[in-house]
Structure formats: C-alpha cells, structure tokens
Amino acid sequence: MQLIIVTGRSGSGKTIALRVLEDLGYYCVDNLPIMLLPTLVHAIQEQYANVAVSVDVRNLPGSHDDLSDALDFLPDNIKPEILYLDSNDQVLLRRFGETRRLHPLSRNEMPLSEALQTESKLLEPLAERATWRIESSDLSVHQLSEQVSERVLGRAASRLIVVFQSFGFKYGLPPDLDYAFDTRILPNPHWEPELKPLTGNDPAVQHFFAQQPLVTKFVHQVETFLATWLPYFQRSNRSYLTIGIGCTGGQHRSVYIAEQLAERFADHEFKVQVRHREGFRRQ
C-alpha cells in the first residue's frame, strides 16, 4: 500500500492536493488525528492500494515523540511519503482575508500573523520528514493541481521529472529548488540596447549567447554535472527534481540556459519540463 500524508500550513492548498489524489484513485481521509493513523492503516491496508491522509495543526499529538511513535507503529512494509505544502506569510494573510475564514489557531483569539508563525513551528517535525515540498505562493489552483498530479504519477511510474526553472535573484530565490546555478557571471544582453527588451527565447538574444564562449562552457559543464548525477536520483526513487537557473532579472541568461539544458536532456529517460518564474517580467 502506498500511503501519502498531506500536510502544511492552513491556506497553502491541502484541500486541493487531497482532491487531486482522490481523482487519481486514492482513498482519502481528511483531517485525521495522526495518532489514529496506525489504526486506520491496519484496518484498510488489505482493501486499498493507495491511501492519502490530510493532517493539519489541529490533529497533531502533544509531543514530537508521539508523532514519531505514530509513524513508527505503521506496518513495516508501509513507508509513508509526506507531501508538505506552504506559502509565504503575505500570501496566506491575503488568502484568509479574501475568504474571511478563521485560521484553526485563531479560534483562541490569537492574531492571524502569530497563528501562522505558531503553526509553522508546530508542523516542523512533519516538514523535516517531507518527501515532497510544494511552495504554492505563486501557483494557481490549476498549477498546484498539476504539480501534485505530476509528482504522484512520476513516483508511481518510477520516472524522474526534471524541471528547469529560470528565475531572477532580484526577486528572491525560489524556495522549492533542489539545485541552483548562478549565471550572473555571464555576459548580459541587458546592456545591449537592442537586446534589453527581449528575452532569452528571442532569436537575437540566442544568437548573442551562441557567440559567447563562456556561456557555451557554462552550459556544457552544467550538462555534464547533471548527466552524471541525475541517474542516481532516479535510482533512489526520487520522483521530482527542480533545477533553478538564476540571473539578475530572470529575463535573458537564465531563460536561455534553462531552455538549452531542457533541450539537451529531452531525449533522456527523464521527463523534462521548463518553467520561467518571472514570466519574462521586464526589468
């Protein structure tokens, strides 16, 4: 039986993730007290091959030891995978403001900002055990559903999904990266007036980079590094790997190199995707 525990801070998308898992054929239980998890698993393990359980801050045991005990009392042949969802505080504050929902800890008249911080600390033991983490701050409902589905299906198919994600350091480091490569040492088309308004997907910018030996060397060496180590991630049953390529604004260098790497790995056994976090935001 495959067991997935869905957890994370309130407002980060646990309900959406559980709905996706249900659509994928999982038997789903929402807001189960985690101390009852061993009892549930023992009762249904012969009946269901795939089970997902949502756990939030209201259903945690009183101590970290109790949490460890609950997970350790599961049958030996069942190794739970934990999907941890989170968003930044500003996004969560906005979501609660828009829906006018009460945070689970706010029922004790705790201010919302304090409740979010307290919730984060209480969930640390589960966050530390997380198999997958999804940062949903910038994701639409559709994008979040897609990521959950991709990770679960990739795990079931034992096929590694490799995401090359461009980003701009000036907007912050994406929180869900497994690797980050910094391209700010490379020649920058930003300083070429005719190239400044373009992106790394435009032919003129691609031509500019193709004439730069340093860029060619950078792409080749990152490709060699990844070609060496990606098979080991695949063999370790890893289902999802996000590789960040960052430049200053996420418009030229990072976009070009993310696309180049995705193209070079397109014929490998991995499933390759490209994402540009800044959406070609103009500098």
Tab-separated table of C-alpha atoms in Angstrom:
chain	number	residue	atom	x	y	z
A	1	MET	CA	0.000	0.000	0.000
A	2	GLN	CA	1.215	3.484	-0.844
A	3	LEU	CA	0.470	5.997	1.906
A	4	ILE	CA	0.724	9.752	1.354
A	5	ILE	CA	0.364	12.192	4.251
A	6	VAL	CA	-0.693	15.646	3.046
A	7	THR	CA	0.175	18.418	5.453
A	8	GLY	CA	1.332	22.012	5.609
A	9	ARG	CA	0.124	25.382	6.782
A	10	SER	CA	-3.538	26.276	6.504
A	11	GLY	CA	-4.367	28.073	3.280
A	12	SER	CA	-1.473	26.565	1.330
A	13	GLY	CA	-3.581	24.100	-0.686
A	14	LYS	CA	-4.002	20.858	1.305
A	15	THR	CA	-7.665	20.527	0.296
A	16	ILE	CA	-6.778	20.931	-3.386
A	17	ALA	CA	-3.977	18.353	-3.095
A	18	LEU	CA	-6.269	15.842	-1.412
A	19	ARG	CA	-8.887	16.357	-4.127
A	20	VAL	CA	-6.263	15.653	-6.802
A	21	LEU	CA	-5.227	12.462	-5.032
A	22	GLU	CA	-8.844	11.363	-4.810
A	23	ASP	CA	-9.187	11.921	-8.552
A	24	LEU	CA	-6.084	9.756	-9.037
A	25	GLY	CA	-7.811	6.874	-7.276
A	26	TYR	CA	-6.566	7.307	-3.714
A	27	TYR	CA	-8.766	6.531	-0.733
A	28	CYS	CA	-8.667	9.888	1.064
A	29	VAL	CA	-9.262	10.822	4.687
A	30	ASP	CA	-9.362	14.499	5.639
A	31	ASN	CA	-8.106	15.857	8.964
A	32	LEU	CA	-7.297	12.544	10.603
A	33	PRO	CA	-5.727	12.788	14.087
A	34	ILE	CA	-2.287	11.402	13.377
A	35	MET	CA	-2.357	9.170	16.458
A	36	LEU	CA	-5.156	7.238	14.707
A	37	LEU	CA	-3.078	6.713	11.564
A	38	PRO	CA	-1.703	3.269	12.561
A	39	THR	CA	-5.231	2.071	13.414
A	40	LEU	CA	-6.582	3.284	10.067
A	41	VAL	CA	-3.756	1.718	8.063
A	42	HIS	CA	-4.023	-1.657	9.808
A	43	ALA	CA	-7.785	-1.648	9.180
A	44	ILE	CA	-7.734	-0.849	5.452
A	45	GLN	CA	-4.352	-1.997	4.130
A	46	GLU	CA	-5.846	-5.125	2.565
A	47	GLN	CA	-8.683	-3.166	0.980
A	48	TYR	CA	-6.918	-0.193	-0.617
A	49	ALA	CA	-3.652	0.008	-2.555
A	50	ASN	CA	-3.354	3.803	-2.362
A	51	VAL	CA	-4.319	5.905	0.642
A	52	ALA	CA	-3.919	9.630	1.318
A	53	VAL	CA	-4.461	11.293	4.683
A	54	SER	CA	-4.645	15.015	5.370
A	55	VAL	CA	-3.184	16.189	8.669
A	56	ASP	CA	-3.308	19.762	9.930
A	57	VAL	CA	-2.182	21.550	13.062
A	58	ARG	CA	-5.385	20.710	14.959
A	59	ASN	CA	-4.695	16.976	14.771
A	60	LEU	CA	-1.067	16.818	15.891
A	61	PRO	CA	-0.078	14.965	19.074
A	62	GLY	CA	1.162	16.823	22.092
A	63	SER	CA	4.831	15.949	21.666
A	64	HIS	CA	7.317	15.185	18.895
A	65	ASP	CA	7.863	11.739	20.409
A	66	ASP	CA	4.180	10.908	19.997
A	67	LEU	CA	4.390	11.886	16.339
A	68	SER	CA	7.400	9.616	15.811
A	69	ASP	CA	5.602	6.796	17.592
A	70	ALA	CA	2.538	7.158	15.374
A	71	LEU	CA	4.675	6.869	12.237
A	72	ASP	CA	6.821	4.072	13.671
A	73	PHE	CA	3.759	1.960	14.577
A	74	LEU	CA	2.821	1.610	10.922
A	75	PRO	CA	3.297	-1.836	9.351
A	76	ASP	CA	6.907	-2.495	8.345
A	77	ASN	CA	6.009	-2.758	4.668
A	78	ILE	CA	4.431	0.717	4.581
A	79	LYS	CA	6.727	3.703	4.282
A	80	PRO	CA	4.656	6.896	4.339
A	81	GLU	CA	5.517	9.708	1.951
A	82	ILE	CA	4.826	13.207	3.214
A	83	LEU	CA	3.687	16.000	0.906
A	84	TYR	CA	4.254	19.336	2.638
A	85	LEU	CA	2.599	22.451	1.212
A	86	ASP	CA	3.388	26.003	2.202
A	87	SER	CA	3.081	29.616	1.079
A	88	ASN	CA	4.712	32.781	2.306
A	89	ASP	CA	3.076	34.739	5.120
A	90	GLN	CA	1.921	37.615	2.899
A	91	VAL	CA	0.068	35.255	0.567
A	92	LEU	CA	-1.536	33.348	3.444
A	93	LEU	CA	-2.640	36.586	5.108
A	94	ARG	CA	-4.221	37.696	1.830
A	95	ARG	CA	-5.966	34.357	1.265
A	96	PHE	CA	-7.501	34.352	4.740
A	97	GLY	CA	-8.539	37.988	4.257
A	98	GLU	CA	-10.220	37.233	0.935
A	99	THR	CA	-12.117	34.170	2.154
A	100	ARG	CA	-12.834	35.523	5.652
A	101	ARG	CA	-12.058	32.078	7.040
A	102	LEU	CA	-10.700	31.698	10.533
A	103	HIS	CA	-7.279	30.147	10.917
A	104	PRO	CA	-7.518	26.990	13.093
A	105	LEU	CA	-5.401	28.627	15.793
A	106	SER	CA	-7.234	31.962	15.605
A	107	ARG	CA	-10.218	30.441	17.374
A	108	ASN	CA	-8.243	31.038	20.555
A	109	GLU	CA	-8.219	34.775	19.719
A	110	MET	CA	-4.622	34.555	18.519
A	111	PRO	CA	-3.762	37.200	15.883
A	112	LEU	CA	-3.517	35.712	12.401
A	113	SER	CA	0.144	36.616	11.896
A	114	GLU	CA	1.031	34.970	15.210
A	115	ALA	CA	-1.114	31.942	14.380
A	116	LEU	CA	0.823	31.404	11.137
A	117	GLN	CA	4.154	31.509	12.945
A	118	THR	CA	2.938	29.159	15.673
A	119	GLU	CA	1.539	26.757	13.090
A	120	SER	CA	4.886	26.685	11.289
A	121	LYS	CA	6.700	25.685	14.475
A	122	LEU	CA	4.161	23.008	15.367
A	123	LEU	CA	4.449	21.469	11.909
A	124	GLU	CA	8.268	21.419	11.888
A	125	PRO	CA	8.521	17.673	12.736
A	126	LEU	CA	6.401	16.803	9.680
A	127	ALA	CA	8.164	19.382	7.484
A	128	GLU	CA	11.527	17.840	8.370
A	129	ARG	CA	10.289	14.416	7.239
A	130	ALA	CA	8.761	15.725	3.986
A	131	THR	CA	9.292	13.628	0.868
A	132	TRP	CA	7.988	16.386	-1.399
A	133	ARG	CA	7.551	20.105	-0.775
A	134	ILE	CA	5.430	22.440	-2.872
A	135	GLU	CA	5.556	26.215	-2.434
A	136	SER	CA	2.154	27.393	-3.642
A	137	SER	CA	2.524	31.182	-3.236
A	138	ASP	CA	2.671	31.860	-6.972
A	139	LEU	CA	0.609	28.895	-8.165
A	140	SER	CA	-2.945	28.998	-9.442
A	141	VAL	CA	-5.335	26.228	-8.418
A	142	HIS	CA	-4.727	24.584	-11.809
A	143	GLN	CA	-0.932	24.819	-11.490
A	144	LEU	CA	-0.974	23.401	-7.973
A	145	SER	CA	-3.201	20.517	-9.060
A	146	GLU	CA	-0.856	19.835	-11.973
A	147	GLN	CA	2.227	19.748	-9.747
A	148	VAL	CA	0.624	17.364	-7.256
A	149	SER	CA	-0.503	15.083	-10.067
A	150	GLU	CA	2.922	15.165	-11.744
A	151	ARG	CA	4.768	14.235	-8.582
A	152	VAL	CA	2.461	11.387	-7.666
A	153	LEU	CA	2.297	9.949	-11.176
A	154	GLY	CA	6.048	10.336	-11.619
A	155	ARG	CA	6.618	8.426	-8.397
A	156	ALA	CA	4.220	5.663	-9.436
A	157	ALA	CA	5.918	5.311	-12.815
A	158	SER	CA	9.391	5.441	-11.248
A	159	ARG	CA	10.182	8.156	-13.758
A	160	LEU	CA	12.089	11.219	-12.645
A	161	ILE	CA	10.524	14.546	-13.604
A	162	VAL	CA	13.228	17.184	-14.087
A	163	VAL	CA	12.111	20.824	-14.057
A	164	PHE	CA	14.452	23.544	-15.289
A	165	GLN	CA	13.217	26.779	-13.747
A	166	SER	CA	14.589	30.188	-14.625
A	167	PHE	CA	14.324	32.968	-12.054
A	168	GLY	CA	15.675	36.386	-11.134
A	169	PHE	CA	17.769	36.735	-7.999
A	170	LYS	CA	16.433	40.281	-7.585
A	171	TYR	CA	13.018	38.733	-6.848
A	172	GLY	CA	14.340	36.161	-4.384
A	173	LEU	CA	15.466	32.554	-4.529
A	174	PRO	CA	12.605	30.072	-5.221
A	175	PRO	CA	12.057	28.069	-2.010
A	176	ASP	CA	11.468	24.690	-3.663
A	177	LEU	CA	14.729	24.288	-5.620
A	178	ASP	CA	16.894	21.197	-5.306
A	179	TYR	CA	19.802	22.842	-7.147
A	180	ALA	CA	20.515	26.463	-8.057
A	181	PHE	CA	23.019	27.614	-10.662
A	182	ASP	CA	24.026	31.285	-10.757
A	183	THR	CA	24.534	32.726	-14.260
A	184	ARG	CA	25.196	36.323	-13.193
A	185	ILE	CA	28.893	35.893	-14.051
A	186	LEU	CA	28.000	35.519	-17.755
A	187	PRO	CA	27.741	38.281	-20.394
A	188	ASN	CA	24.460	40.149	-20.009
A	189	PRO	CA	22.347	41.253	-23.016
A	190	HIS	CA	20.683	43.773	-20.702
A	191	TRP	CA	23.488	46.175	-21.529
A	192	GLU	CA	22.891	45.889	-25.279
A	193	PRO	CA	20.163	48.472	-26.121
A	194	GLU	CA	18.659	46.409	-28.951
A	195	LEU	CA	18.561	43.253	-26.795
A	196	LYS	CA	17.438	44.743	-23.479
A	197	PRO	CA	13.658	44.500	-24.163
A	198	LEU	CA	13.920	40.925	-25.482
A	199	THR	CA	14.082	37.608	-23.621
A	200	GLY	CA	16.252	34.517	-23.706
A	201	ASN	CA	13.743	32.942	-26.096
A	202	ASP	CA	14.220	35.572	-28.800
A	203	PRO	CA	16.499	34.635	-31.742
A	204	ALA	CA	18.627	37.780	-31.429
A	205	VAL	CA	19.419	37.018	-27.782
A	206	GLN	CA	20.068	33.367	-28.587
A	207	HIS	CA	22.499	34.433	-31.314
A	208	PHE	CA	24.250	36.750	-28.836
A	209	PHE	CA	24.741	33.883	-26.365
A	210	ALA	CA	25.832	31.434	-29.056
A	211	GLN	CA	28.789	33.747	-29.799
A	212	GLN	CA	29.929	33.764	-26.147
A	213	PRO	CA	32.475	31.012	-25.304
A	214	LEU	CA	31.878	31.493	-21.579
A	215	VAL	CA	28.166	30.761	-21.994
A	216	THR	CA	28.868	27.662	-24.080
A	217	LYS	CA	31.326	26.422	-21.442
A	218	PHE	CA	28.824	27.076	-18.632
A	219	VAL	CA	26.044	25.128	-20.353
A	220	HIS	CA	28.376	22.243	-21.191
A	221	GLN	CA	29.716	21.904	-17.648
A	222	VAL	CA	26.259	22.060	-16.028
A	223	GLU	CA	25.031	19.495	-18.537
A	224	THR	CA	27.951	17.199	-17.689
A	225	PHE	CA	27.302	17.549	-13.951
A	226	LEU	CA	23.599	16.749	-14.318
A	227	ALA	CA	24.169	13.879	-16.743
A	228	THR	CA	26.422	12.308	-14.112
A	229	TRP	CA	24.110	12.650	-11.129
A	230	LEU	CA	20.517	12.573	-12.421
A	231	PRO	CA	20.557	8.766	-12.861
A	232	TYR	CA	21.394	8.430	-9.155
A	233	PHE	CA	18.345	10.495	-8.243
A	234	GLN	CA	16.263	8.224	-10.475
A	235	ARG	CA	17.634	5.091	-8.809
A	236	SER	CA	16.901	6.480	-5.344
A	237	ASN	CA	13.172	6.589	-6.232
A	238	ARG	CA	13.158	10.359	-6.397
A	239	SER	CA	10.195	11.474	-8.487
A	240	TYR	CA	10.714	15.216	-8.878
A	241	LEU	CA	13.810	17.412	-9.149
A	242	THR	CA	13.730	21.181	-9.631
A	243	ILE	CA	16.872	22.792	-11.005
A	244	GLY	CA	16.979	26.568	-10.761
A	245	ILE	CA	18.882	28.717	-13.241
A	246	GLY	CA	19.147	32.247	-11.949
A	247	CYS	CA	20.318	35.571	-13.340
A	248	THR	CA	19.654	39.104	-12.138
A	249	GLY	CA	16.156	39.635	-13.518
A	250	GLY	CA	15.173	36.214	-14.871
A	251	GLN	CA	14.787	37.515	-18.413
A	252	HIS	CA	17.849	36.743	-20.543
A	253	ARG	CA	20.614	34.444	-19.266
A	254	SER	CA	18.558	32.194	-17.024
A	255	VAL	CA	15.805	31.763	-19.622
A	256	TYR	CA	18.273	30.908	-22.393
A	257	ILE	CA	20.258	28.412	-20.317
A	258	ALA	CA	17.153	26.723	-18.854
A	259	GLU	CA	15.880	26.200	-22.402
A	260	GLN	CA	19.276	24.931	-23.580
A	261	LEU	CA	19.525	22.381	-20.772
A	262	ALA	CA	15.950	21.206	-21.287
A	263	GLU	CA	16.681	20.677	-24.980
A	264	ARG	CA	19.836	18.673	-24.227
A	265	PHE	CA	18.025	16.365	-21.820
A	266	ALA	CA	14.868	15.995	-23.923
A	267	ASP	CA	15.934	12.604	-25.294
A	268	HIS	CA	16.898	11.143	-21.919
A	269	GLU	CA	14.759	8.769	-19.870
A	270	PHE	CA	13.597	11.617	-17.647
A	271	LYS	CA	10.510	13.709	-18.220
A	272	VAL	CA	11.737	17.273	-18.762
A	273	GLN	CA	9.824	20.496	-18.168
A	274	VAL	CA	10.752	24.176	-18.351
A	275	ARG	CA	9.286	26.959	-16.236
A	276	HIS	CA	10.131	30.664	-16.256
A	277	ARG	CA	9.131	32.043	-12.883
A	278	GLU	CA	9.315	35.705	-13.805
A	279	GLY	CA	7.095	35.250	-16.844
A	280	PHE	CA	9.586	37.361	-18.828
A	281	ARG	CA	8.952	40.255	-16.481
A	282	ARG	CA	10.572	43.345	-17.925
A	283	GLN	CA	13.430	44.874	-15.915
